[in-house]
Tab-separated table of C-alpha atoms and ligand atoms in Angstrom:
chain	number	residue	atom	x	y	z
J	1	MET	CA	0.000	0.000	0.000
J	2	ASP	CA	1.148	3.533	-0.743
J	3	SER	CA	2.239	5.625	2.141
J	4	LEU	CA	2.842	9.344	1.990
J	5	ASP	CA	5.124	9.055	5.022
J	6	ARG	CA	7.775	7.266	3.004
J	7	PHE	CA	9.080	8.609	-0.265
J	8	SER	CA	9.547	5.894	-2.829
J	9	ASN	CA	9.268	7.802	-6.082
J	10	ARG	CA	7.989	10.923	-7.743
J	11	PHE	CA	6.762	11.489	-11.285
J	12	LEU	CA	7.066	14.976	-12.783
J	13	ILE	CA	4.725	15.851	-15.610
J	14	GLU	CA	5.589	19.165	-17.250
J	15	GLY	CA	4.423	20.862	-20.396
J	16	GLU	CA	2.669	23.709	-22.128
J	17	ILE	CA	-1.004	24.544	-22.480
J	18	GLU	CA	-2.093	26.910	-25.243
J	19	LEU	CA	-5.503	28.613	-25.311
J	20	LYS	CA	-7.580	28.003	-28.448
J	21	THR	CA	-10.297	30.401	-27.240
J	22	PRO	CA	-10.174	33.137	-24.552
J	23	MET	CA	-10.064	31.953	-20.939
J	24	ARG	CA	-11.707	33.449	-17.865
J	25	ILE	CA	-10.685	32.648	-14.309
J	26	GLY	CA	-12.265	35.404	-12.237
J	27	GLY	CA	-10.039	37.532	-10.018
J	28	GLY	CA	-12.630	38.184	-7.314
J	29	GLN	CA	-12.371	41.060	-4.871
J	30	ASN	CA	-8.582	41.213	-4.691
J	31	ALA	CA	-8.353	41.995	-8.384
J	32	ALA	CA	-9.218	45.675	-8.025
J	33	MET	CA	-5.602	46.558	-7.239
J	34	TYR	CA	-4.429	45.731	-10.740
J	35	SER	CA	-7.448	46.065	-13.002
J	36	LEU	CA	-10.075	48.668	-13.722
J	37	SER	CA	-12.369	46.087	-15.272
J	38	PRO	CA	-15.602	45.454	-13.352
J	39	SER	CA	-15.040	41.772	-14.077
J	40	PRO	CA	-11.274	41.126	-14.062
J	41	VAL	CA	-9.382	37.853	-14.428
J	42	ILE	CA	-7.019	36.558	-11.757
J	43	GLU	CA	-3.455	37.838	-12.038
J	44	CYS	CA	-0.218	37.639	-10.098
J	45	TYR	CA	2.613	40.114	-9.666
J	46	ASP	CA	5.839	39.299	-11.459
J	47	ALA	CA	8.686	41.020	-9.629
J	48	GLY	CA	11.048	40.476	-12.563
J	49	SER	CA	9.049	42.545	-15.015
J	50	GLY	CA	7.216	44.636	-12.410
J	51	THR	CA	3.845	43.828	-13.983
J	52	PHE	CA	0.750	41.797	-13.229
J	53	GLU	CA	0.246	38.729	-15.371
J	54	PRO	CA	-2.566	36.242	-15.839
J	55	TYR	CA	-1.928	32.683	-14.628
J	56	ILE	CA	-3.801	29.431	-14.019
J	57	PRO	CA	-3.985	28.680	-10.272
J	58	GLY	CA	-2.921	25.117	-9.453
J	59	SER	CA	-6.292	24.593	-7.773
J	60	SER	CA	-8.152	25.454	-11.013
J	61	LEU	CA	-6.168	22.994	-13.119
J	62	LYS	CA	-6.458	20.376	-10.376
J	63	GLY	CA	-10.231	20.844	-10.233
J	64	VAL	CA	-10.771	20.342	-13.944
J	65	LEU	CA	-8.330	17.388	-14.117
J	66	ARG	CA	-10.123	15.726	-11.214
J	67	SER	CA	-13.587	16.053	-12.719
J	68	THR	CA	-12.264	15.015	-16.159
J	69	LEU	CA	-10.634	11.900	-14.716
J	70	GLU	CA	-13.801	11.079	-12.764
J	71	ARG	CA	-15.846	11.412	-15.936
J	72	LEU	CA	-13.551	9.108	-17.906
J	73	VAL	CA	-13.316	6.431	-15.221
J	74	ARG	CA	-17.031	6.545	-14.345
J	75	THR	CA	-17.885	6.048	-18.015
J	76	PHE	CA	-16.236	2.628	-17.715
J	77	ASP	CA	-17.216	1.815	-14.128
J	78	VAL	CA	-18.960	4.120	-11.636
J	79	SER	CA	-17.824	1.981	-8.680
J	80	GLN	CA	-14.152	2.877	-9.275
J	81	CYS	CA	-14.405	6.506	-8.282
J	82	CYS	CA	-16.705	9.077	-6.729
J	83	VAL	CA	-17.429	12.611	-7.886
J	84	CYS	CA	-15.937	15.770	-6.375
J	85	THR	CA	-19.043	17.833	-7.071
J	86	GLY	CA	-22.530	16.974	-8.106
J	87	ASP	CA	-25.585	15.185	-6.902
J	88	ARG	CA	-25.223	14.735	-3.147
J	89	ASN	CA	-28.162	12.350	-3.031
J	90	GLU	CA	-26.051	9.865	-4.855
J	91	GLY	CA	-23.978	9.477	-1.684
J	92	ALA	CA	-20.836	9.358	-3.757
J	93	VAL	CA	-19.272	12.776	-3.257
J	94	LEU	CA	-15.660	12.748	-1.956
J	95	CYS	CA	-15.974	9.239	-0.518
J	96	GLY	CA	-12.385	9.080	0.781
J	97	LYS	CA	-12.098	5.309	0.160
J	98	GLU	CA	-8.706	3.800	-0.629
J	99	SER	CA	-10.310	1.986	-3.577
J	100	CYS	CA	-11.397	5.315	-5.121
J	101	ILE	CA	-8.915	6.529	-7.726
J	102	SER	CA	-10.065	10.111	-7.575
J	103	CYS	CA	-9.772	10.435	-3.774
J	104	ARG	CA	-6.454	8.544	-3.793
J	105	LEU	CA	-4.889	10.848	-6.385
J	106	PHE	CA	-6.506	14.168	-5.610
J	107	GLY	CA	-7.243	13.802	-1.901
J	108	SER	CA	-10.302	13.780	0.342
J	109	LYS	CA	-11.074	14.609	3.929
J	110	ASN	CA	-9.594	11.220	4.870
J	111	GLY	CA	-6.244	11.695	3.256
J	112	GLY	CA	-3.853	13.984	1.420
J	113	ALA	CA	-3.413	14.181	-2.319
J	114	LYS	CA	-0.705	12.284	-4.182
J	115	VAL	CA	-1.008	14.814	-6.968
J	116	ARG	CA	0.245	18.357	-6.518
J	117	ILE	CA	-0.231	20.942	-9.202
J	118	ARG	CA	1.688	24.212	-9.195
J	119	ASP	CA	0.363	27.468	-10.593
J	120	SER	CA	0.843	27.641	-14.370
J	121	HIS	CA	2.558	30.850	-15.454
J	122	LEU	CA	3.020	32.423	-18.873
J	123	THR	CA	5.502	30.755	-21.209
J	124	GLU	CA	8.733	32.678	-21.856
J	125	GLU	CA	7.472	33.413	-25.337
J	126	CYS	CA	4.350	35.151	-23.980
J	127	ARG	CA	6.146	36.826	-21.101
J	128	THR	CA	8.570	38.615	-23.397
J	129	THR	CA	5.625	40.126	-25.257
J	130	LYS	CA	5.875	43.781	-24.321
J	131	ASP	CA	2.293	44.658	-25.197
J	132	ARG	CA	0.052	43.711	-22.275
J	133	SER	CA	-3.026	43.927	-24.495
J	134	ALA	CA	-1.591	40.982	-26.433
J	135	PHE	CA	-2.812	38.569	-23.772
J	136	LEU	CA	-5.466	40.466	-21.794
J	137	ARG	CA	-8.524	42.311	-22.999
J	138	GLU	CA	-12.109	43.117	-22.235
J	139	GLN	CA	-14.961	41.681	-24.221
J	140	PRO	CA	-18.620	42.587	-24.103
J	141	HIS	CA	-20.767	39.864	-22.625
J	142	PHE	CA	-24.503	39.930	-23.112
J	143	GLY	CA	-25.958	38.222	-20.089
J	144	SER	CA	-29.687	37.723	-19.821
J	145	PRO	CA	-30.417	36.574	-16.280
J	146	GLY	CA	-33.682	34.670	-16.045
J	147	GLY	CA	-34.130	34.794	-19.810
J	148	GLY	CA	-35.022	38.489	-19.687
J	149	LYS	CA	-33.750	41.176	-22.010
J	150	GLY	CA	-29.962	40.977	-22.442
J	151	ARG	CA	-27.787	43.414	-20.532
J	152	MET	CA	-24.279	44.163	-21.676
J	153	ARG	CA	-21.414	44.058	-19.231
J	154	PRO	CA	-17.683	44.168	-19.917
J	155	GLU	CA	-15.760	41.079	-18.989
J	156	GLU	CA	-12.005	40.565	-19.018
J	157	SER	CA	-10.490	37.425	-20.482
J	158	VAL	CA	-7.089	36.058	-21.452
J	159	SER	CA	-6.565	36.059	-25.234
J	160	ALA	CA	-6.555	33.013	-27.478
J	161	GLY	CA	-3.021	31.947	-28.329
J	162	THR	CA	-1.670	32.598	-24.813
J	163	GLY	CA	0.587	29.827	-23.504
J	164	PHE	CA	1.151	28.594	-19.931
J	165	ARG	CA	3.686	26.170	-18.475
J	166	PHE	CA	2.183	23.526	-16.195
J	167	HIS	CA	3.908	21.372	-13.618
J	168	ILE	CA	2.341	18.312	-11.962
J	169	ASP	CA	3.961	16.153	-9.258
J	170	LEU	CA	2.729	12.644	-8.483
J	171	ASP	CA	4.245	11.108	-5.341
J	172	ASN	CA	4.577	7.363	-4.857
J	173	GLY	CA	2.588	6.763	-8.017
J	174	THR	CA	2.464	4.192	-10.778
J	175	GLU	CA	2.754	4.495	-14.559
J	176	GLU	CA	-0.959	3.635	-14.727
J	177	GLU	CA	-1.745	6.659	-12.533
J	178	VAL	CA	0.496	8.906	-14.643
J	179	GLY	CA	-1.391	7.567	-17.666
J	180	LEU	CA	-4.760	8.508	-16.155
J	181	ILE	CA	-3.508	12.068	-15.571
J	182	LEU	CA	-2.189	12.254	-19.148
J	183	LEU	CA	-5.483	10.912	-20.547
J	184	SER	CA	-7.297	13.622	-18.561
J	185	LEU	CA	-4.967	16.298	-19.972
J	186	ARG	CA	-5.599	14.910	-23.448
J	187	GLU	CA	-9.318	15.613	-23.021
J	188	PHE	CA	-8.423	19.311	-23.519
J	189	ASN	CA	-7.121	18.423	-26.992
J	190	ASN	CA	-10.316	16.429	-27.636
J	191	ASN	CA	-12.321	19.585	-26.743
J	192	ARG	CA	-14.227	17.674	-24.041
J	193	ALA	CA	-12.580	19.535	-21.114
J	194	HIS	CA	-12.265	23.287	-20.690
J	195	LEU	CA	-10.361	25.677	-18.439
J	196	GLY	CA	-11.999	28.314	-16.273
J	197	GLY	CA	-15.493	29.768	-16.441
J	198	GLY	CA	-17.937	30.507	-19.245
J	199	SER	CA	-17.223	27.270	-21.090
J	200	THR	CA	-20.793	26.943	-22.388
J	201	ARG	CA	-20.249	30.119	-24.389
J	202	GLY	CA	-16.929	28.875	-25.611
J	203	HIS	CA	-14.316	30.025	-23.102
J	204	GLY	CA	-11.345	27.875	-22.149
J	205	PHE	CA	-10.897	25.581	-25.159
J	206	CYS	CA	-7.185	24.733	-25.106
J	207	ARG	CA	-4.616	22.133	-26.016
J	208	VAL	CA	-1.575	20.557	-24.449
J	209	LYS	CA	1.122	21.547	-26.908
J	210	ARG	CA	3.985	19.485	-25.527
J	211	TYR	CA	4.733	17.531	-22.376
J	212	SER	CA	7.334	15.295	-20.784
J	213	VAL	CA	7.313	12.784	-17.923
J	214	LYS	CA	10.264	12.146	-15.610
J	215	LYS	CA	10.579	9.651	-12.754
J	216	LEU	CA	12.677	10.353	-9.650
J	217	TRP	CA	13.519	7.766	-7.012
J	218	LEU	CA	16.020	7.091	-4.245
J	219	LYS	CA	18.705	4.507	-4.930
J	220	ASP	CA	21.360	3.819	-2.282
J	221	GLY	CA	20.596	7.170	-0.698
J	222	ALA	CA	21.073	9.105	-3.966
J	223	LEU	CA	18.357	10.555	-6.169
J	224	SER	CA	18.116	8.984	-9.617
J	225	ASN	CA	15.940	10.104	-12.487
J	226	GLU	CA	14.893	8.865	-15.907
J	227	LYS	CA	12.612	9.925	-18.716
J	228	VAL	CA	9.358	7.954	-18.946
J	229	SER	CA	7.309	7.311	-22.094
J	230	GLY	CA	3.943	9.087	-21.786
J	231	LYS	CA	2.589	6.762	-24.447
J	232	ASP	CA	3.399	3.669	-22.377
J	233	CYS	CA	1.740	5.258	-19.331
J	234	MET	CA	-1.440	5.993	-21.320
J	235	SER	CA	-1.490	2.420	-22.663
J	236	ALA	CA	-1.290	1.129	-19.083
J	237	ALA	CA	-4.180	3.400	-18.069
J	238	LYS	CA	-6.265	2.183	-21.023
J	239	ARG	CA	-5.590	-1.463	-20.138
J	240	TYR	CA	-6.946	-0.634	-16.694
J	241	LEU	CA	-10.068	1.036	-18.155
J	242	ALA	CA	-10.604	-1.874	-20.569
J	243	GLY	CA	-10.468	-4.343	-17.657
J	244	LEU	CA	-13.301	-2.648	-15.772
J	245	ASN	CA	-16.785	-4.027	-15.597
J	246	GLY	CA	-18.445	-1.546	-17.884
J	247	SER	CA	-21.232	0.636	-16.548
J	248	SER	CA	-24.769	0.975	-17.697
J	249	ASP	CA	-24.732	3.910	-20.111
J	250	ASN	CA	-28.272	5.072	-19.351
J	251	GLU	CA	-27.494	7.857	-16.856
J	252	ARG	CA	-27.388	11.284	-18.484
J	253	GLY	CA	-25.523	13.205	-15.733
J	254	PHE	CA	-22.338	15.148	-16.463
J	255	ASP	CA	-20.271	12.617	-14.471
J	256	ARG	CA	-19.833	10.251	-17.435
J	257	TYR	CA	-20.096	10.049	-21.236
J	258	TRP	CA	-23.642	9.030	-21.968
J	259	ARG	CA	-24.314	6.093	-24.348
J	260	ALA	CA	-20.588	5.393	-24.655
J	261	PHE	CA	-21.330	1.679	-25.171
J	262	SER	CA	-24.168	2.088	-27.670
J	263	GLY	CA	-23.514	2.015	-31.396
J	264	PRO	CA	-24.774	5.218	-33.054
J	265	VAL	CA	-27.016	5.070	-36.098
J	266	ASP	CA	-26.397	8.657	-37.130
J	267	ARG	CA	-23.356	10.883	-36.683
J	268	PHE	CA	-25.470	13.139	-34.473
J	269	ASP	CA	-26.939	10.485	-32.185
J	270	ASP	CA	-27.646	10.185	-28.429
J	271	GLY	CA	-24.402	10.790	-26.562
J	272	HIS	CA	-21.468	13.176	-26.297
J	273	VAL	CA	-20.572	14.759	-29.628
J	274	VAL	CA	-17.930	17.346	-30.582
J	275	ALA	CA	-18.441	18.941	-33.996
J	276	MET	CA	-15.975	21.125	-35.887
J	277	LEU	CA	-17.854	23.595	-38.072
J	278	LYS	CA	-16.896	25.801	-40.987
J	279	VAL	CA	-18.611	29.180	-40.897
J	280	THR	CA	-18.650	31.021	-44.228
J	281	CYS	CA	-19.292	34.772	-44.146
J	282	LEU	CA	-21.777	35.404	-46.959
J	283	THR	CA	-21.489	39.133	-46.276
J	284	GLU	CA	-18.909	41.006	-44.239
J	285	PHE	CA	-19.188	40.570	-40.477
J	286	SER	CA	-18.614	43.166	-37.770
J	287	MET	CA	-19.971	43.748	-34.303
J	288	LYS	CA	-18.850	46.635	-32.111
J	289	GLY	CA	-16.645	45.584	-29.175
J	290	LEU	CA	-15.810	47.684	-26.127
J	291	ASP	CA	-12.613	49.322	-27.382
J	292	GLU	CA	-12.629	47.474	-30.661
J	293	THR	CA	-14.185	48.206	-34.054
J	294	THR	CA	-15.291	44.598	-34.045
J	295	VAL	CA	-14.966	41.960	-31.326
J	296	THR	CA	-11.690	39.992	-31.361
J	297	ASN	CA	-10.301	37.058	-29.358
J	298	GLY	CA	-7.018	38.929	-28.943
J	299	LEU	CA	-5.529	37.439	-32.100
J	300	GLY	CA	-8.087	38.584	-34.656
J	301	PRO	CA	-11.783	39.336	-35.227
J	302	VAL	CA	-14.275	36.629	-34.222
J	303	ILE	CA	-17.973	35.934	-34.081
J	304	PRO	CA	-18.319	35.431	-30.307
J	305	GLY	CA	-19.638	32.068	-29.084
J	306	SER	CA	-22.207	33.916	-26.959
J	307	THR	CA	-23.548	35.652	-30.101
J	308	ILE	CA	-23.874	32.371	-32.009
J	309	LYS	CA	-25.514	30.737	-29.024
J	310	GLY	CA	-27.879	33.687	-28.627
J	311	PHE	CA	-28.833	33.313	-32.285
J	312	LEU	CA	-29.566	29.574	-31.866
J	313	ARG	CA	-31.666	30.230	-28.782
J	314	HIS	CA	-33.638	32.958	-30.531
J	315	LYS	CA	-34.334	30.716	-33.558
J	316	LEU	CA	-35.396	27.765	-31.426
J	317	GLU	CA	-37.742	30.010	-29.453
J	318	GLU	CA	-39.161	31.351	-32.713
J	319	ARG	CA	-39.835	27.749	-33.771
J	320	GLU	CA	-41.648	27.170	-30.475
J	321	THR	CA	-39.329	24.405	-29.336
J	322	ASP	CA	-40.719	22.770	-26.185
J	323	ARG	CA	-39.595	24.070	-22.748
J	324	THR	CA	-38.003	20.775	-21.627
J	325	SER	CA	-35.709	20.649	-24.668
J	326	MET	CA	-34.869	24.365	-24.375
J	327	ASN	CA	-33.859	23.914	-20.714
J	328	SER	CA	-31.795	20.877	-21.527
J	329	ILE	CA	-29.970	22.614	-24.402
J	330	PHE	CA	-29.474	26.071	-22.867
J	331	GLY	CA	-29.634	25.350	-19.142
J	332	GLY	CA	-32.206	25.885	-16.444
J	333	LYS	CA	-32.358	27.053	-12.861
J	334	ASP	CA	-30.311	24.219	-11.366
J	335	HIS	CA	-28.251	22.836	-14.225
J	336	ARG	CA	-26.007	24.154	-16.946
J	337	GLY	CA	-26.822	23.917	-20.618
J	338	ARG	CA	-25.682	20.923	-22.613
J	339	LEU	CA	-24.725	22.943	-25.686
J	340	ILE	CA	-21.243	24.481	-25.724
J	341	VAL	CA	-20.492	26.944	-28.514
J	342	SER	CA	-17.034	28.406	-29.159
J	343	ASP	CA	-16.147	31.645	-30.927
J	344	ALA	CA	-15.837	31.378	-34.705
J	345	TRP	CA	-12.345	32.567	-35.662
J	346	TYR	CA	-10.713	33.323	-38.984
J	347	ASP	CA	-8.640	30.396	-40.116
J	348	GLY	CA	-7.094	31.565	-43.397
J	349	LYS	CA	-3.612	32.691	-44.349
J	350	LYS	CA	-4.541	36.054	-45.878
J	351	GLU	CA	-4.289	39.082	-43.565
J	352	ILE	CA	-7.753	40.436	-42.803
J	353	GLY	CA	-6.910	43.159	-40.266
J	354	LYS	CA	-8.848	43.812	-37.074
J	355	GLU	CA	-11.676	46.024	-38.384
J	356	LYS	CA	-14.051	43.388	-39.750
J	357	ILE	CA	-14.272	39.911	-41.213
J	358	PRO	CA	-14.498	40.331	-45.004
J	359	ARG	CA	-17.117	38.625	-47.180
J	360	ASN	CA	-16.276	35.036	-48.243
J	361	SER	CA	-13.969	34.497	-45.261
J	362	GLU	CA	-13.980	30.986	-43.822
J	363	LEU	CA	-14.040	30.641	-40.050
J	364	ARG	CA	-13.741	27.613	-37.759
J	365	MET	CA	-15.653	26.870	-34.569
J	366	PHE	CA	-16.515	24.010	-32.178
J	367	MET	CA	-19.916	22.939	-30.974
J	368	VAL	CA	-20.062	20.432	-28.153
J	369	PHE	CA	-23.293	18.491	-27.626
J	370	ASP	CA	-22.709	17.366	-24.063
J	371	ASN	CA	-24.750	14.190	-23.475
J	372	MET	CA	-27.623	15.307	-25.692
J	373	THR	CA	-30.413	13.301	-27.284
J	374	LYS	CA	-30.641	12.999	-31.043
J	375	ASP	CA	-33.826	15.109	-30.978
J	376	GLU	CA	-32.133	17.921	-29.056
J	377	MET	CA	-29.222	17.879	-31.496
J	378	ASP	CA	-31.596	17.942	-34.469
J	379	TYR	CA	-33.131	21.243	-33.319
J	380	VAL	CA	-29.674	22.808	-33.559
J	381	THR	CA	-28.336	21.020	-36.640
J	382	ASP	CA	-31.501	21.965	-38.563
J	383	LEU	CA	-30.048	25.488	-38.662
J	384	PHE	CA	-26.876	24.380	-40.465
J	385	ASP	CA	-26.314	24.877	-44.211
J	386	LEU	CA	-28.760	27.796	-44.312
J	387	GLU	CA	-28.143	31.491	-44.922
J	388	VAL	CA	-28.690	33.105	-41.510
J	389	GLN	CA	-28.202	36.559	-40.013
J	390	ILE	CA	-26.176	35.756	-36.922
J	391	THR	CA	-26.571	39.037	-34.989
J	392	GLY	CA	-29.471	41.321	-34.173
J	393	ASN	CA	-30.605	43.933	-36.671
J	394	THR	CA	-28.620	46.826	-35.174
J	395	SER	CA	-25.242	45.123	-35.587
J	396	ALA	CA	-26.305	43.798	-38.982
J	397	GLY	CA	-27.232	47.314	-40.140
J	398	VAL	CA	-30.831	46.428	-40.946
J	399	THR	CA	-33.161	49.441	-41.041
J	400	ARG	CA	-36.773	49.798	-42.056
J	401	ASN	CA	-35.702	50.966	-45.498
J	402	SER	CA	-32.745	48.750	-46.229
J	403	HIS	CA	-33.006	45.030	-45.809
J	404	ASP	CA	-30.811	44.208	-48.759
J	405	ASN	CA	-27.546	45.685	-47.531
J	406	ALA	CA	-27.644	43.871	-44.209
J	407	LYS	CA	-24.346	42.294	-43.157
J	408	ASN	CA	-23.472	39.514	-40.679
J	409	LYS	CA	-24.982	36.784	-42.856
J	410	VAL	CA	-23.260	33.422	-42.502
J	411	LYS	CA	-23.657	29.747	-43.248
J	412	MET	CA	-22.594	27.040	-40.781
J	413	HIS	CA	-21.431	23.727	-42.185
J	414	VAL	CA	-20.321	20.560	-40.367
J	415	GLU	CA	-16.763	19.499	-41.204
J	416	ASP	CA	-16.029	16.850	-38.623
J	417	VAL	CA	-17.978	14.988	-35.941
J	418	LYS	CA	-16.563	12.976	-33.069
J	419	ARG	CA	-18.850	11.042	-30.741
J	420	PHE	CA	-17.467	9.500	-27.547
J	421	SER	CA	-17.487	5.730	-27.994
J	422	ALA	CA	-15.866	3.495	-25.375
J	423	ARG	CA	-14.590	1.051	-27.984
J	424	GLU	CA	-13.044	3.754	-30.188
J	425	TYR	CA	-11.595	5.561	-27.197
J	426	LEU	CA	-9.694	2.479	-26.041
J	427	ALA	CA	-8.484	1.726	-29.562
J	428	GLU	CA	-7.177	5.175	-30.521
A	501	LIG	ZN1	-13.826	9.068	-3.679
C-alpha cells in the first residue's frame, strides 16, 4: 500500500497549455488593485518585469483534471471513483475510500493528495511580449439573467493563443496513474474539457502543446531520475479502463459520457458529440466591441460564441421548441446547458486586419453536444447549411428601409464529428 510518510518515487509531468479560445478565471475582490475592469481575471505580480500577469492557479487545473478523470473512469465503471461535485443524493461525493482513484490521487477529507499541481505561469514566449493587451482584454458579454432582455457588461479574459507552463507532481505513483492524468490532460485536446469559467459560451478551449514525464527515485541514498514514455503510461491506463466491468450507459448526468457503449445510427446520435464547423461569411461581419471596431479574441476578429448561441436560442424560441428541450440545451435554474459553442475565428492565411471579417472568409468553430439526445441535437443542426443573419438587426445594419444591404450573414457547415465511444476511445 502507498504511504505518503515514506518517499519511494515521484513522477514529474511538465508541459505547455495553449488557449484556443479566450479563458476566464475570475479575479474576485482582490483583483481591483491591478485592473479597472468590473469583471477582471485573476493575475499575479511578477517582480522580474514589475507587472501583473494572468496565470492558471494550481487549484483550477487540479479541479478540472479531477472532474475530467472522474468522468472518464465513471464512463467505464462508476464503482471505481466518486465525484468531487454533483448530486449529493447519490452518496458518492468525496468518498475518501482507498479503492477510489479520484480520492487517492486528488485527496479527500480522509487523506492527502498524491497529486500536486503548481500554478501555471506564462511561457517565456508570452512573457517577453511587451504589449500587455496581447494577452489580456475586455470583451462585451450579453448576459440575460432569467431569460429576460440581455444586458451588456464588460468582462475581461485572457486572449486566445496565450501559452502557460504547467507542472504536476505525483508522489509514490504508478505508470498507470500517470497515464490517467495524461489521458485527462488529453481531453483538452479532444475539446471535451475546458479551463476556467464561461465554457458553455466557448471560453477555455485549449490544447496541451507538448509535455514530458520524468521519474525520480532514491537509490542507495542518492536521487536517480529517468525519462518515462507518456505513451506507455497511457497504454497502461487504457488497459486498466478496458479491464473494468463496464457501466450501464443510461445515466445522463455530467459525471460520465452518456451512451458510450451504444452504437450510433447517425453521426449526431444520443451521446457526447464534438463537432468542428466551418462558418462562411456570406457578407462582411462586424460587431462593435468595447474598445474594438469589431470583437476579437485577442488574435483577430471573431464571431463570439455567446452571439452564435444567442442566435440559436432565438431561432429555437421562434420555432416554439418545447420548454423541456430548451432547458436541456441552454440550461435551467439548477443545471447548466448541454450545448457548448465556441467563438468562430478566422482560419485563413490572408491578412484580414482587425476592423471586420471580409465577405467570403472561412471561419472555424466548435460545438459540443454534451450528453444530448438525437432530438435535441436535431433542433440545432436543422439550422446548419442555411443562410442566416447571426446578430441582431442593429449590428447587422438592418433598417426599415434597407433590408438588402444587411451584413453579418453566414452559413454554418459541419466538417467533422466525433462522438465519444468506449470502444473507439480504447483503440485510438
Ligand atoms: Zn472518492
